[in-house]
CSV table of C-alpha atoms in Angstrom, one decimal:
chain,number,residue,atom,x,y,z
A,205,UNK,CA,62.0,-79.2,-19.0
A,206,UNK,CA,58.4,-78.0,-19.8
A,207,UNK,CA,57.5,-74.6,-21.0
A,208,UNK,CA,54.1,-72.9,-19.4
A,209,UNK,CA,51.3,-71.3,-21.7
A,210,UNK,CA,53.2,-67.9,-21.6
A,211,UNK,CA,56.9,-69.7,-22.8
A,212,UNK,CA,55.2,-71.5,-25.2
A,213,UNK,CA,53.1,-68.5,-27.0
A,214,UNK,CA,56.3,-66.4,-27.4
A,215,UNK,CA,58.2,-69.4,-29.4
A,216,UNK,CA,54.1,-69.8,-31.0
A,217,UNK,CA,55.1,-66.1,-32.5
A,218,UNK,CA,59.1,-67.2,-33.8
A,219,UNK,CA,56.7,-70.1,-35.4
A,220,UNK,CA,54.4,-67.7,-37.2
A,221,UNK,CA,57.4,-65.5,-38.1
A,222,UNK,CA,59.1,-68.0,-39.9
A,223,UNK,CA,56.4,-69.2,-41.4
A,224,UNK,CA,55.2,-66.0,-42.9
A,225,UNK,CA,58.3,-65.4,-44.0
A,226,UNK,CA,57.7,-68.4,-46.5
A,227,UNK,CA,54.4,-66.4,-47.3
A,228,UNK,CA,51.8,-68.2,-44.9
A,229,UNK,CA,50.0,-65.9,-42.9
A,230,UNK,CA,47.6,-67.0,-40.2
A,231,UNK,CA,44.5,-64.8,-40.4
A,232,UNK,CA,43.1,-63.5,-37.4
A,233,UNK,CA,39.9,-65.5,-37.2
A,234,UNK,CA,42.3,-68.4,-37.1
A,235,UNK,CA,42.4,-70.5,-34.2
A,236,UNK,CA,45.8,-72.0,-34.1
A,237,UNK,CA,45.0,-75.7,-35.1
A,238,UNK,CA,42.8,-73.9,-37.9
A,239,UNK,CA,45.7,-72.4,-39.4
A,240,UNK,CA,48.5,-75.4,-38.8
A,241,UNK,CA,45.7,-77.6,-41.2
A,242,UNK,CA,44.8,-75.3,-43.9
A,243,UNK,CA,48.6,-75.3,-45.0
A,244,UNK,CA,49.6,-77.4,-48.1
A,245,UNK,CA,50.0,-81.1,-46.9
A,246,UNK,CA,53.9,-80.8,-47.5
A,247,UNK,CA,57.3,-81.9,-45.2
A,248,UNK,CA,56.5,-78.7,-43.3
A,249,UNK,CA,52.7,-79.4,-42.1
A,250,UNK,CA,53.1,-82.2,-39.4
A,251,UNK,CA,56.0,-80.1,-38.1
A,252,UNK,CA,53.2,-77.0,-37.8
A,253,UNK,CA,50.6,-79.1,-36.6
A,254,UNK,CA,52.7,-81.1,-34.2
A,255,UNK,CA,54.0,-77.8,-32.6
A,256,UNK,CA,50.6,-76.5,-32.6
A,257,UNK,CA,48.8,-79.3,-30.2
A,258,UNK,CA,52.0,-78.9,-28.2
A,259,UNK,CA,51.4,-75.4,-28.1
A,260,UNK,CA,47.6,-75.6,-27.2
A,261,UNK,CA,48.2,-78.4,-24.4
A,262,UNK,CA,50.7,-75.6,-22.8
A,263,UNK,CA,48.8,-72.6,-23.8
A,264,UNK,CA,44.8,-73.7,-23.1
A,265,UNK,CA,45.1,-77.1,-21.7
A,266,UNK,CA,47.3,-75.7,-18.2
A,267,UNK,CA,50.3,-78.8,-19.0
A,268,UNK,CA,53.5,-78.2,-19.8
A,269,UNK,CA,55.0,-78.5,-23.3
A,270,UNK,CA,58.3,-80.2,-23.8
A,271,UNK,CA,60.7,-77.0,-24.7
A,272,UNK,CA,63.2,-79.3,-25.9
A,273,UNK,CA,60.9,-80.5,-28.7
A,274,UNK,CA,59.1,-77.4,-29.3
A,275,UNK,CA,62.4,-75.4,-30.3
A,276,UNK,CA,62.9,-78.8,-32.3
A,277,UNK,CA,60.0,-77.9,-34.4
A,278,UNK,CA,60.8,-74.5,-34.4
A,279,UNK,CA,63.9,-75.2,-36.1
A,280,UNK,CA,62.5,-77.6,-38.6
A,281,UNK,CA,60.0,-75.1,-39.8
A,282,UNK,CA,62.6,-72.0,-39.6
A,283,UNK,CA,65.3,-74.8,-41.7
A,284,UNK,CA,62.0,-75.6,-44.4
A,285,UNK,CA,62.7,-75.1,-47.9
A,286,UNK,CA,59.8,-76.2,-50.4
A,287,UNK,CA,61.1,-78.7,-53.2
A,288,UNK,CA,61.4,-76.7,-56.4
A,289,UNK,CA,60.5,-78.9,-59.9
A,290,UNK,CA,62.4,-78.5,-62.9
């Protein structure tokens, strides 16, 4: 099932939750894509940028996003704990 631009912008605000919660704050001259790039290059970015063209093509491109693999993402990024060094 597909998620509509509205559908897809609230689970866009559970994605920016979680990620400020692991202190990653989009600012508000941030377009979307902007943000999902300028985060470190780690296991978590092609999650955040993956969600984030999903997200636009719903949001700004009038298609429907696949739910399924949105919430996917979601829970990737919500499950994402950086690799602490010794």
């Amino acid at each position: 099932a597909g998620v509509c631009g509205q559908e897809a912008t609230l689970t866009y605000q559970q994605l920016l939750k979680a990620l400020a919660r692991k202190g990653f704050r989009k600012r508000p001259a941030q377009t979307p894509l902007e943000f999902a790039v300028s985060l470190p290059v780690s296991e978590l970015s092609p999650f955040v940028v993956e969600f984030t063209r999903l997200y636009n093509h719903a949001r700004f491109g009038q298609h429907l996003a696949q739910s399924a693999r949105l919430l996917e993402l979601l829970r990737q990024v919500q499950q994402w704990k950086p690799v602490r060094l010794r």
